[in-house]
């Protein structure tokens, strides 16, 4: 993280000229001219009407699923209205994600009688150049000349049914997570870390050394880069940690097709919008995603296992997912199109992997409607589009840093900033009002198609041990972590909580942001070298241990101003152990 409709009406002008004449011949000619004009106008209007025929049929695809035999797709749909001017049928067209119009096509996939509810079954063609796994489908009618769309497009909603890997998701024993330094794995083991995250730069996968065949096309990927990721991911998952990968679309002039079309490099942007808008972009994106999902499926311990996938970072701020100034709906549609491609690649490989998008804490704050959007706006728009085009089992990766990040006492944020409320339109949501986030997701409108509350993980947050006005405050940092962890641990709708730094980063520490469990060597500004444990280290180690947690956090009560944790933590997990 680093947050009138003008309805135009037609104008009609009526002019009448009465010409008086004693010449009957002149009067006859006047009437003849008028009749000819009227006939010409009627013919023109008829031609225009014919050219602009608008079908009075409307349709909706209600279901689009791979059948139990994994060989076909069953598409359920209905249509209603007046079929006059058509041949009385509904046609189903297959469209690729990058295709927006039927145009002059005639190659419909199936047809049925219009006006009513029915379903059709067509081949899936999985793993062939004619693979329909990523396709979307649209209903159309035929007016004798053209096929005209009468529905919104709809995608397959159960790609997981064809996955070779059907193993259940392995939930860790606790929610405790940490972004670790790979050369400090032993320290992570001592700390009892259960969740870890790592980044993968999308473009870096392209290269040489690995050949990968997908849907009849051979792709070449960078073996040296993949080997480096293998070393990290296998080391983490091999020790029983749940690995979350954040896929980031970096700018690389050698892979222009991975960037959303028309996007210009921007000095303020760290990463860019994924591209499923063009054919090349779609093909490369699905191939990379499929390769990564297969490679990190857990089938080879030397590669490791990725369980959670986050597509981009903090997408409510284009600094992290840049495509250029645009309105919310256009932005979310572009993002979701690419998200769905990656989601489908992952879920069709590993049925129970989880796929998320990421938001910072600006729930309804720092909104300009062009480059920055409210997190709530993103959630609502994403969910609305998916409701129309086919729902997914998407989840949320959220970053509830304190506000501002330069002070650790999040419990004071509402009073000090005025940016917090306990309703769904709160400008900011962080640990001070975290229940607002989960209360929002408990609503029926946001639940998965199966009725479950969507998965929420907290994948980047931390508390500084330094204050610009008070200097070093390691005990307040530790108290903030203890309080926040208890809030998360006692909330049944949050699956994981990952602290952003194992060790302070010099680049952040110089600005007073010391989020680590360890201090760092500021004399080595280009490296992250641990020097000394902070108070938070011991609290982190013991926070999820039944026999040690309350003792480890006792020091924090007077700092926060409480006598019992259950007074400030709803449904406190360890309340039965409190005196």
Coordinates of C-alpha atoms in Angstrom, one line a residue:
X1 CA 0.0 0.0 0.0
X2 CA 1.9 2.7 -0.3
X3 CA -5.8 5.3 -1.7
X4 CA -27.5 13.8 -15.8
X5 CA -28.3 11.7 -18.0
X6 CA -29.5 14.0 -20.7
X7 CA -32.3 12.4 -22.5
X8 CA -32.7 13.9 -25.9
X9 CA -36.0 13.9 -27.6
X10 CA -36.8 14.1 -31.2
X11 CA -37.8 17.6 -32.5
X12 CA -40.6 17.7 -35.0
X13 CA -41.3 20.8 -37.3
X14 CA -44.5 21.1 -39.2
X15 CA -44.8 23.8 -41.9
X16 CA -47.9 24.4 -44.0
X17 CA -48.1 26.8 -46.9
X18 CA -51.4 27.6 -48.4
X19 CA -51.0 28.9 -51.9
X20 CA -54.1 30.5 -53.5
X21 CA -54.3 30.3 -57.2
X22 CA -57.0 30.6 -59.9
X23 CA -55.1 28.2 -62.1
X24 CA -56.4 24.7 -61.7
X25 CA -53.3 23.3 -63.5
X26 CA -51.0 24.9 -60.9
X27 CA -53.1 23.5 -58.1
X28 CA -52.8 20.0 -59.6
X29 CA -49.1 20.2 -59.9
X30 CA -48.9 21.3 -56.3
X31 CA -50.8 18.3 -55.1
X32 CA -48.8 16.0 -57.2
X33 CA -45.5 17.3 -55.8
X34 CA -46.8 16.8 -52.3
X35 CA -47.9 13.3 -53.0
X36 CA -44.5 12.4 -54.5
X37 CA -42.7 13.9 -51.5
X38 CA -44.9 11.9 -49.1
X39 CA -44.2 8.7 -51.0
X40 CA -40.5 9.4 -51.0
X41 CA -40.5 10.1 -47.3
X42 CA -42.5 7.0 -46.6
X43 CA -40.0 4.9 -48.6
X44 CA -37.0 6.4 -46.8
X45 CA -38.6 5.8 -43.5
X46 CA -39.3 2.2 -44.4
X47 CA -35.7 1.7 -45.4
X48 CA -34.4 3.3 -42.2
X49 CA -36.7 1.1 -40.2
X50 CA -35.5 -1.9 -42.0
X51 CA -31.9 -1.0 -41.5
X52 CA -32.4 -0.1 -37.8
X53 CA -34.4 -3.2 -36.8
X54 CA -34.3 -3.6 -33.1
X55 CA -35.5 -7.0 -31.9
X56 CA -38.3 -7.0 -29.3
X57 CA -36.9 -10.2 -27.8
X58 CA -34.8 -10.1 -24.7
X59 CA -32.8 -13.0 -23.4
X60 CA -30.8 -14.1 -20.4
X61 CA -28.3 -16.9 -19.8
X62 CA -29.2 -18.3 -16.4
X63 CA -26.6 -21.1 -16.2
X64 CA -23.4 -22.0 -17.9
X65 CA -21.7 -25.1 -16.5
X66 CA -19.5 -27.9 -17.5
X67 CA -21.4 -31.2 -17.3
X68 CA -20.6 -34.0 -14.9
X69 CA -18.9 -36.0 -17.7
X70 CA -16.4 -33.1 -18.1
X71 CA -16.9 -33.3 -21.9
X72 CA -19.7 -30.7 -22.5
X73 CA -21.1 -27.4 -21.5
X74 CA -24.8 -27.0 -20.6
X75 CA -26.2 -23.6 -21.2
X76 CA -29.5 -22.7 -19.7
X77 CA -31.4 -19.6 -20.9
X78 CA -34.7 -18.0 -21.3
X79 CA -36.2 -15.4 -23.7
X80 CA -39.3 -13.4 -23.9
X81 CA -41.0 -10.6 -25.9
X82 CA -42.2 -10.4 -29.5
X83 CA -40.3 -12.5 -32.1
X84 CA -41.9 -10.6 -35.0
X85 CA -39.2 -9.8 -37.6
X86 CA -37.0 -12.8 -36.6
X87 CA -37.1 -16.4 -37.7
X88 CA -38.5 -17.4 -34.3
X89 CA -35.2 -18.9 -32.9
X90 CA -32.6 -18.0 -30.3
X91 CA -29.0 -18.6 -31.4
X92 CA -26.1 -19.2 -29.0
X93 CA -22.8 -17.7 -30.0
X94 CA -19.4 -18.5 -28.5
X95 CA -17.2 -15.5 -28.0
X96 CA -13.6 -15.2 -26.8
X97 CA -13.0 -12.8 -23.9
X98 CA -11.4 -10.3 -26.3
X99 CA -14.4 -10.3 -28.6
X100 CA -17.2 -7.8 -28.0
X101 CA -19.4 -8.0 -31.1
X102 CA -21.0 -10.8 -33.1
X103 CA -20.6 -8.7 -36.2
X104 CA -21.1 -10.6 -39.5
X105 CA -20.5 -14.0 -38.0
X106 CA -22.7 -16.9 -38.9
X107 CA -21.0 -19.7 -36.9
X108 CA -23.5 -20.0 -34.0
X109 CA -22.9 -22.9 -31.6
X110 CA -26.5 -24.0 -31.1
X111 CA -30.1 -22.8 -31.5
X112 CA -33.5 -23.3 -30.0
X113 CA -37.0 -21.9 -30.3
X114 CA -37.4 -18.4 -29.0
X115 CA -39.8 -17.3 -26.2
X116 CA -39.4 -19.7 -23.2
X117 CA -36.9 -21.4 -21.1
X118 CA -34.6 -24.2 -22.3
X119 CA -31.0 -25.4 -22.4
X120 CA -28.6 -26.7 -24.9
X121 CA -25.4 -28.8 -24.7
X122 CA -22.3 -28.2 -26.7
X123 CA -18.8 -29.8 -26.6
X124 CA -16.2 -28.3 -24.2
X125 CA -13.2 -29.3 -26.4
X126 CA -10.9 -29.1 -23.4
X127 CA -7.2 -28.9 -24.1
X128 CA -7.6 -28.4 -27.9
X129 CA -7.3 -25.3 -30.0
X130 CA -11.1 -25.2 -29.9
X131 CA -11.1 -25.2 -26.1
X132 CA -14.2 -23.4 -24.8
X133 CA -13.1 -23.3 -21.1
X134 CA -12.5 -19.5 -21.2
X135 CA -15.2 -18.6 -23.7
X136 CA -18.3 -16.6 -23.0
X137 CA -21.6 -17.1 -24.6
X138 CA -24.3 -14.7 -25.9
X139 CA -27.9 -15.1 -27.2
X140 CA -28.9 -13.6 -30.5
X141 CA -31.9 -13.6 -32.9
X142 CA -31.8 -13.6 -36.7
X143 CA -33.7 -10.9 -38.7
X144 CA -33.0 -12.4 -42.1
X145 CA -29.8 -10.5 -42.6
X146 CA -27.9 -10.3 -39.4
X147 CA -27.6 -12.0 -36.0
X148 CA -28.5 -9.4 -33.3
X149 CA -27.5 -9.9 -29.6
X150 CA -30.3 -10.0 -27.1
X151 CA -28.5 -11.0 -23.9
X152 CA -25.4 -10.1 -21.9
X153 CA -22.4 -12.5 -22.3
X154 CA -22.0 -15.3 -19.7
X155 CA -19.0 -17.4 -18.8
X156 CA -18.6 -20.9 -17.5
X157 CA -19.0 -20.8 -13.7
X158 CA -17.5 -24.2 -12.6
X159 CA -14.0 -24.5 -14.2
X160 CA -12.9 -26.4 -11.0
X161 CA -14.8 -29.5 -12.2
X162 CA -12.1 -30.4 -14.7
X163 CA -9.2 -29.8 -12.4
X164 CA -6.8 -32.8 -12.0
X165 CA -6.0 -31.6 -8.5
X166 CA -9.1 -32.0 -6.4
X167 CA -7.4 -32.0 -3.0
X168 CA -9.1 -30.1 -0.2
X169 CA -7.7 -26.7 0.9
X170 CA -5.4 -27.2 3.9
X171 CA -6.3 -24.7 6.6
X172 CA -3.4 -23.9 8.9
X173 CA -3.9 -24.3 12.7
X174 CA -3.8 -20.5 13.2
X175 CA -4.1 -17.3 11.3
X176 CA -0.6 -16.0 12.0
X177 CA 1.4 -14.9 9.0
X178 CA 4.5 -13.0 8.1
X179 CA 6.2 -11.7 5.0
X180 CA 9.6 -13.3 5.6
X181 CA 13.2 -13.0 4.4
X182 CA 14.1 -16.2 2.7
X183 CA 17.5 -16.2 4.4
X184 CA 15.7 -16.0 7.8
X185 CA 13.6 -19.2 7.4
X186 CA 14.9 -20.6 10.7
X187 CA 13.7 -17.5 12.5
X188 CA 10.3 -17.9 10.8
X189 CA 10.1 -21.5 12.1
X190 CA 11.0 -20.3 15.6
X191 CA 8.2 -17.8 15.3
X192 CA 5.6 -20.4 14.3
X193 CA 4.6 -18.7 11.1
X194 CA 1.7 -20.4 9.4
X195 CA 1.0 -18.0 6.4
X196 CA 3.5 -16.4 4.1
X197 CA 3.3 -14.3 0.9
X198 CA 5.6 -13.9 -2.0
X199 CA 5.4 -11.9 -5.3
X200 CA 5.7 -13.1 -8.9
X201 CA 6.3 -10.6 -11.6
X202 CA 4.2 -11.8 -14.6
X203 CA 6.4 -10.7 -17.4
X204 CA 9.5 -12.4 -15.9
X205 CA 8.0 -15.8 -16.5
X206 CA 8.4 -15.3 -20.3
X207 CA 11.8 -16.4 -21.6
X208 CA 13.6 -19.6 -22.5
X209 CA 14.5 -22.9 -20.9
X210 CA 11.0 -24.3 -20.2
X211 CA 8.6 -25.3 -22.9
X212 CA 4.9 -25.5 -22.0
X213 CA 2.1 -26.7 -24.3
X214 CA -1.3 -25.3 -23.7
X215 CA -4.4 -25.6 -26.0
X216 CA -2.3 -26.6 -28.9
X217 CA 0.3 -23.8 -28.6
X218 CA 3.9 -24.1 -27.3
X219 CA 5.1 -21.3 -25.0
X220 CA 8.6 -20.7 -23.7
X221 CA 9.2 -19.6 -20.1
X222 CA 12.3 -18.4 -18.2
X223 CA 13.9 -21.4 -16.4
X224 CA 16.3 -19.3 -14.3
X225 CA 13.4 -17.2 -12.9
X226 CA 11.2 -20.1 -12.3
X227 CA 14.0 -22.0 -10.5
X228 CA 14.4 -19.0 -8.2
X229 CA 10.7 -19.0 -7.4
X230 CA 10.8 -22.8 -6.9
X231 CA 13.5 -22.4 -4.3
X232 CA 11.5 -19.9 -2.3
X233 CA 8.1 -21.5 -2.6
X234 CA 9.2 -25.1 -1.9
X235 CA 11.1 -23.9 1.2
X236 CA 8.0 -22.3 2.6
X237 CA 5.3 -24.9 1.7
X238 CA 7.7 -27.7 2.5
X239 CA 7.6 -26.6 6.1
X240 CA 3.8 -26.6 6.2
X241 CA 3.3 -22.9 5.6
X242 CA 0.3 -21.8 3.5
X243 CA 1.8 -19.9 0.6
X244 CA 0.0 -16.9 -1.0
X245 CA 1.4 -15.6 -4.3
X246 CA 0.7 -12.0 -5.5
X247 CA 0.7 -11.9 -9.3
X248 CA 2.0 -8.4 -10.4
X249 CA 2.0 -7.2 -13.9
X250 CA 5.2 -5.3 -14.3
X251 CA 6.2 -3.1 -17.2
X252 CA 8.5 -4.9 -19.6
X253 CA 9.1 -3.6 -23.2
X254 CA 9.8 -7.2 -24.2
X255 CA 6.3 -8.4 -23.3
X256 CA 4.0 -5.6 -24.5
X257 CA 1.0 -8.0 -25.0
X258 CA 0.8 -8.5 -21.3
X259 CA -0.2 -4.8 -20.8
X260 CA -3.7 -3.6 -21.3
X261 CA -3.9 -2.0 -24.8
X262 CA -3.3 1.7 -25.1
X263 CA -1.6 2.0 -21.7
X264 CA 1.4 4.2 -21.5
X265 CA 4.3 3.8 -19.1
X266 CA 3.8 6.1 -16.1
X267 CA 6.5 7.1 -13.7
X268 CA 4.0 7.0 -10.8
X269 CA 2.8 3.5 -11.5
X270 CA 4.5 0.5 -10.0
X271 CA 2.4 -2.2 -11.8
X272 CA -0.1 -2.3 -14.7
X273 CA -3.5 -3.7 -15.7
X274 CA -3.4 -7.3 -16.9
X275 CA -4.5 -7.7 -20.5
X276 CA -7.3 -10.0 -21.7
X277 CA -8.6 -7.4 -24.1
X278 CA -6.5 -8.5 -27.1
X279 CA -6.0 -12.0 -28.6
X280 CA -2.3 -12.1 -27.9
X281 CA -2.8 -10.7 -24.4
X282 CA -5.5 -13.3 -23.6
X283 CA -3.5 -16.2 -25.0
X284 CA -0.3 -15.3 -23.1
X285 CA -2.1 -14.4 -19.9
X286 CA -4.0 -17.7 -19.7
X287 CA -0.8 -19.7 -20.6
X288 CA 1.3 -18.1 -17.9
X289 CA -1.5 -18.5 -15.3
X290 CA -2.1 -22.1 -16.3
X291 CA 1.6 -22.9 -16.1
X292 CA 2.0 -21.3 -12.7
X293 CA -1.1 -23.1 -11.3
X294 CA 0.2 -26.5 -12.6
X295 CA 3.8 -25.9 -11.6
X296 CA 2.8 -24.9 -8.1
X297 CA 0.1 -27.5 -7.6
X298 CA 2.1 -29.4 -5.1
X299 CA 2.7 -32.4 -7.3
X300 CA 6.5 -31.8 -7.1
X301 CA 7.9 -30.9 -3.7
X302 CA 10.9 -29.3 -5.4
X303 CA 8.5 -26.7 -6.9
X304 CA 6.3 -26.3 -3.8
X305 CA 2.6 -25.6 -3.4
X306 CA 0.8 -22.2 -3.8
X307 CA -2.7 -22.2 -2.1
X308 CA -3.8 -18.6 -2.5
X309 CA -3.4 -16.3 -5.5
X310 CA -3.9 -12.6 -5.4
X311 CA -4.3 -10.9 -8.8
X312 CA -2.6 -7.5 -8.6
X313 CA -2.2 -5.3 -5.6
X314 CA -4.5 -2.7 -4.1
X315 CA -6.5 -2.3 -7.2
X316 CA -8.6 0.6 -5.9
X317 CA -5.5 2.7 -6.6
X318 CA -4.2 2.7 -10.1
X319 CA -0.7 3.4 -8.8
X320 CA -0.6 -0.4 -8.4
X321 CA -2.7 -1.4 -11.3
X322 CA -2.4 1.3 -14.0
X323 CA -4.3 1.5 -17.2
X324 CA -4.9 5.3 -17.4
X325 CA -7.6 7.6 -16.3
X326 CA -11.0 6.0 -16.7
X327 CA -14.3 5.6 -15.0
X328 CA -15.0 3.0 -12.4
X329 CA -17.1 0.6 -14.5
X330 CA -14.7 0.6 -17.4
X331 CA -11.8 0.0 -15.1
X332 CA -13.5 -2.9 -13.2
X333 CA -14.7 -4.5 -16.4
X334 CA -11.1 -4.5 -17.8
X335 CA -9.8 -5.9 -14.5
X336 CA -12.4 -8.6 -14.1
X337 CA -12.0 -9.8 -17.6
X338 CA -8.3 -10.5 -16.9
X339 CA -9.1 -11.7 -13.4
X340 CA -11.5 -14.3 -14.8
X341 CA -9.0 -15.6 -17.3
X342 CA -6.4 -16.1 -14.5
X343 CA -9.1 -17.5 -12.1
X344 CA -10.2 -20.0 -14.7
X345 CA -6.6 -21.2 -15.3
X346 CA -6.0 -21.7 -11.6
X347 CA -9.4 -23.3 -10.7
X348 CA -9.3 -25.6 -13.7
X349 CA -6.0 -26.9 -12.5
X350 CA -6.4 -26.8 -8.7
X351 CA -10.0 -27.0 -7.8
X352 CA -9.7 -25.7 -4.2
X353 CA -7.1 -23.0 -4.6
X354 CA -8.4 -19.6 -3.6
X355 CA -8.2 -16.5 -5.8
X356 CA -8.5 -12.9 -4.5
X357 CA -8.3 -9.3 -5.5
X358 CA -6.6 -6.8 -3.2
X359 CA -7.7 -3.5 -1.6
X360 CA -6.1 -0.9 0.6
X361 CA -7.9 0.6 3.6
X362 CA -9.6 3.5 1.6
X363 CA -13.1 2.0 1.7
X364 CA -14.8 5.3 0.7
X365 CA -11.9 7.7 0.8
X366 CA -9.4 9.3 -1.6
X367 CA -11.8 8.8 -4.5
X368 CA -11.3 10.8 -7.8
X369 CA -13.3 8.4 -10.0
X370 CA -10.5 8.3 -12.6
X371 CA -7.4 6.8 -10.9
X372 CA -8.6 6.2 -7.4
X373 CA -11.8 4.4 -6.4
X374 CA -13.3 3.4 -3.1
X375 CA -12.8 -0.1 -2.0
X376 CA -16.5 -0.5 -1.6
X377 CA -17.1 0.7 -5.1
X378 CA -14.7 -1.9 -6.4
X379 CA -16.4 -4.7 -4.5
X380 CA -19.9 -3.6 -5.5
X381 CA -18.9 -3.2 -9.2
X382 CA -17.0 -6.4 -9.4
X383 CA -19.8 -8.4 -7.8
X384 CA -22.5 -6.8 -10.0
X385 CA -20.6 -7.6 -13.2
X386 CA -20.0 -11.1 -12.0
X387 CA -23.7 -11.5 -11.2
X388 CA -24.5 -10.8 -14.8
X389 CA -21.6 -12.6 -16.5
X390 CA -21.2 -15.6 -14.2
X391 CA -20.2 -15.6 -10.6
X392 CA -16.9 -16.8 -9.3
X393 CA -15.6 -17.9 -5.9
X394 CA -13.6 -14.8 -5.6
X395 CA -12.2 -13.5 -2.3
X396 CA -10.8 -10.4 -0.8
X397 CA -7.2 -9.6 0.3
X398 CA -7.4 -6.5 2.5
X399 CA -4.7 -4.2 4.0
X400 CA -6.0 -2.5 7.2
X401 CA -2.9 -0.5 8.1
X402 CA -3.3 2.2 10.8
X403 CA -4.3 5.6 9.6
X404 CA -1.9 7.3 9.3
X405 CA 0.8 4.5 9.0
X406 CA 3.3 6.7 10.9
X407 CA 1.6 6.0 14.2
X408 CA 0.8 2.5 15.5
X409 CA -2.2 3.2 17.8
X410 CA -5.0 2.3 15.5
X411 CA -7.6 2.4 18.3
X412 CA -7.1 6.2 18.3
X413 CA -7.6 6.6 14.5
X414 CA -11.3 7.4 14.6
X415 CA -10.9 10.3 16.9
X416 CA -7.7 11.6 15.4
X417 CA -8.7 11.5 11.8
X418 CA -12.5 11.7 11.6
X419 CA -12.4 9.1 8.8
X420 CA -14.1 6.2 10.6
X421 CA -17.8 5.3 11.1
X422 CA -19.5 2.1 12.0
X423 CA -21.6 1.9 8.9
X424 CA -21.0 0.5 5.4
X425 CA -19.9 3.9 4.0
X426 CA -17.0 4.5 6.4
X427 CA -14.3 6.4 4.6
X428 CA -11.6 4.1 6.0
X429 CA -11.8 0.6 7.4
X430 CA -8.9 -0.7 9.4
X431 CA -8.5 -2.6 12.7
X432 CA -10.5 0.1 14.5
X433 CA -13.7 -0.9 12.7
X434 CA -12.8 -4.2 11.0
X435 CA -16.2 -5.6 11.9
X436 CA -17.7 -3.2 9.3
X437 CA -15.8 -5.1 6.5
X438 CA -16.9 -8.5 7.6
X439 CA -20.4 -7.3 8.3
X440 CA -20.6 -6.1 4.8
X441 CA -19.5 -9.4 3.4
X442 CA -21.9 -11.4 5.5
X443 CA -24.8 -9.8 3.4
X444 CA -26.6 -12.2 1.1
X445 CA -25.8 -10.1 -1.9
X446 CA -22.1 -10.7 -1.5
X447 CA -22.1 -14.3 -0.6
X448 CA -20.8 -17.0 -3.0
X449 CA -23.3 -18.9 -5.2
X450 CA -23.3 -21.7 -2.6
X451 CA -24.3 -19.2 0.1
X452 CA -21.0 -19.0 2.0
X453 CA -19.3 -15.8 3.2
X454 CA -16.4 -15.1 0.9
X455 CA -12.9 -15.7 2.1
X456 CA -11.1 -12.7 3.5
X457 CA -7.4 -12.6 4.2
X458 CA -5.3 -9.7 5.6
X459 CA -2.1 -9.9 3.6
X460 CA -0.3 -6.7 4.2
X461 CA -0.3 -4.6 7.4
X462 CA 2.0 -3.6 10.1
X463 CA 2.7 -1.2 12.9
X464 CA 5.7 1.1 13.1
X465 CA 8.0 1.0 16.2
X466 CA 8.9 4.6 15.6
X467 CA 6.9 7.8 16.0
X468 CA 7.9 11.1 14.4
X469 CA 7.0 12.9 17.6
X470 CA 8.0 10.4 20.2
X471 CA 10.9 8.5 18.7
X472 CA 11.2 4.7 19.3
X473 CA 8.1 3.1 20.7
X474 CA 8.6 -0.7 20.4
X475 CA 6.2 -1.5 23.2
X476 CA 3.3 0.4 21.5
X477 CA 4.1 -1.4 18.3
X478 CA 3.8 -4.7 20.1
X479 CA 0.6 -3.7 21.9
X480 CA -0.9 -2.7 18.6
X481 CA -0.1 -6.1 17.1
X482 CA -1.5 -8.0 20.1
X483 CA -4.8 -6.1 20.0
X484 CA -5.1 -6.4 16.2
X485 CA -4.3 -10.1 16.2
X486 CA -6.9 -10.8 18.8
X487 CA -9.5 -8.9 16.8
X488 CA -8.7 -11.0 13.7
X489 CA -8.4 -14.3 15.6
X490 CA -11.8 -13.8 17.2
X491 CA -13.5 -12.9 13.9
X492 CA -14.7 -16.1 12.1
X493 CA -14.8 -14.4 8.7
X494 CA -11.1 -13.7 8.4
X495 CA -8.8 -16.6 7.5
X496 CA -5.3 -15.1 7.8
X497 CA -3.4 -12.1 9.1
X498 CA 0.1 -11.5 7.6
X499 CA 2.5 -8.9 9.1
X500 CA 4.2 -6.9 6.3
X501 CA 7.8 -7.1 7.6
X502 CA 10.0 -9.6 9.4
X503 CA 12.8 -7.1 9.4
X504 CA 12.7 -3.3 9.0
X505 CA 13.5 -2.2 5.5
X506 CA 16.1 0.6 5.3
X507 CA 14.1 2.3 2.5
X508 CA 11.1 2.6 4.8
X509 CA 12.9 3.0 8.1
X510 CA 14.5 6.2 6.9
X511 CA 11.0 7.7 6.6
X512 CA 10.1 6.4 10.1
X513 CA 8.2 3.3 9.0
X514 CA 9.7 0.5 11.0
X515 CA 7.2 -2.3 10.6
X516 CA 9.6 -5.3 11.3
X517 CA 9.9 -7.7 14.1
X518 CA 13.6 -7.0 13.9
X519 CA 15.6 -3.8 13.6
X520 CA 17.8 -3.5 10.5
X521 CA 21.3 -2.4 9.7
X522 CA 20.9 1.2 8.4
X523 CA 24.5 1.2 7.2
X524 CA 23.5 -1.2 4.5
X525 CA 20.7 0.7 2.8
X526 CA 20.4 -1.6 -0.2
X527 CA 20.1 -4.8 1.9
X528 CA 17.8 -6.0 4.6
X529 CA 20.0 -7.2 7.4
X530 CA 18.5 -8.0 10.8
X531 CA 20.3 -6.7 13.9
X532 CA 18.1 -6.8 17.0
X533 CA 14.8 -8.3 18.0
X534 CA 12.0 -5.9 19.1
X535 CA 9.4 -6.5 21.7
X536 CA 6.9 -7.5 19.0
X537 CA 9.0 -10.6 18.2
X538 CA 8.2 -12.4 21.4
X539 CA 4.5 -11.3 21.3
X540 CA 4.3 -12.6 17.7
X541 CA 5.8 -15.9 18.7
X542 CA 3.4 -16.6 21.6
X543 CA 0.2 -14.8 20.4
X544 CA -1.4 -18.1 19.1
X545 CA -0.3 -20.4 22.0
X546 CA -3.1 -21.1 24.4
X547 CA -0.7 -21.4 27.4
X548 CA 1.3 -18.3 26.7
X549 CA -0.8 -15.8 24.8
X550 CA -2.4 -13.9 27.7
X551 CA 0.9 -13.7 29.6
X552 CA 2.7 -12.4 26.5
X553 CA 0.1 -9.6 26.0
X554 CA -0.4 -8.6 29.6
X555 CA 1.9 -5.6 29.1
X556 CA -0.3 -4.2 26.4
X557 CA -3.4 -3.6 28.5
X558 CA -2.3 -0.4 30.3
X559 CA -1.0 0.9 27.0
X560 CA -4.4 0.5 25.4
X561 CA -6.2 1.5 28.5
X562 CA -8.1 -1.7 29.3
X563 CA -8.4 -4.3 32.1
X564 CA -9.6 -7.2 30.0
X565 CA -9.2 -8.1 26.3
X566 CA -12.8 -9.3 26.2
X567 CA -13.9 -5.7 26.9
X568 CA -12.6 -4.5 23.5
X569 CA -12.5 -7.7 21.4
X570 CA -15.9 -9.1 20.4
X571 CA -16.2 -12.8 21.1
X572 CA -12.7 -12.9 22.4
X573 CA -11.3 -16.3 21.7
X574 CA -9.5 -16.6 25.1
X575 CA -12.1 -15.0 27.3
X576 CA -12.5 -18.2 29.4
X577 CA -8.9 -17.9 30.4
X578 CA -9.1 -14.3 31.6
X579 CA -9.2 -13.6 35.3

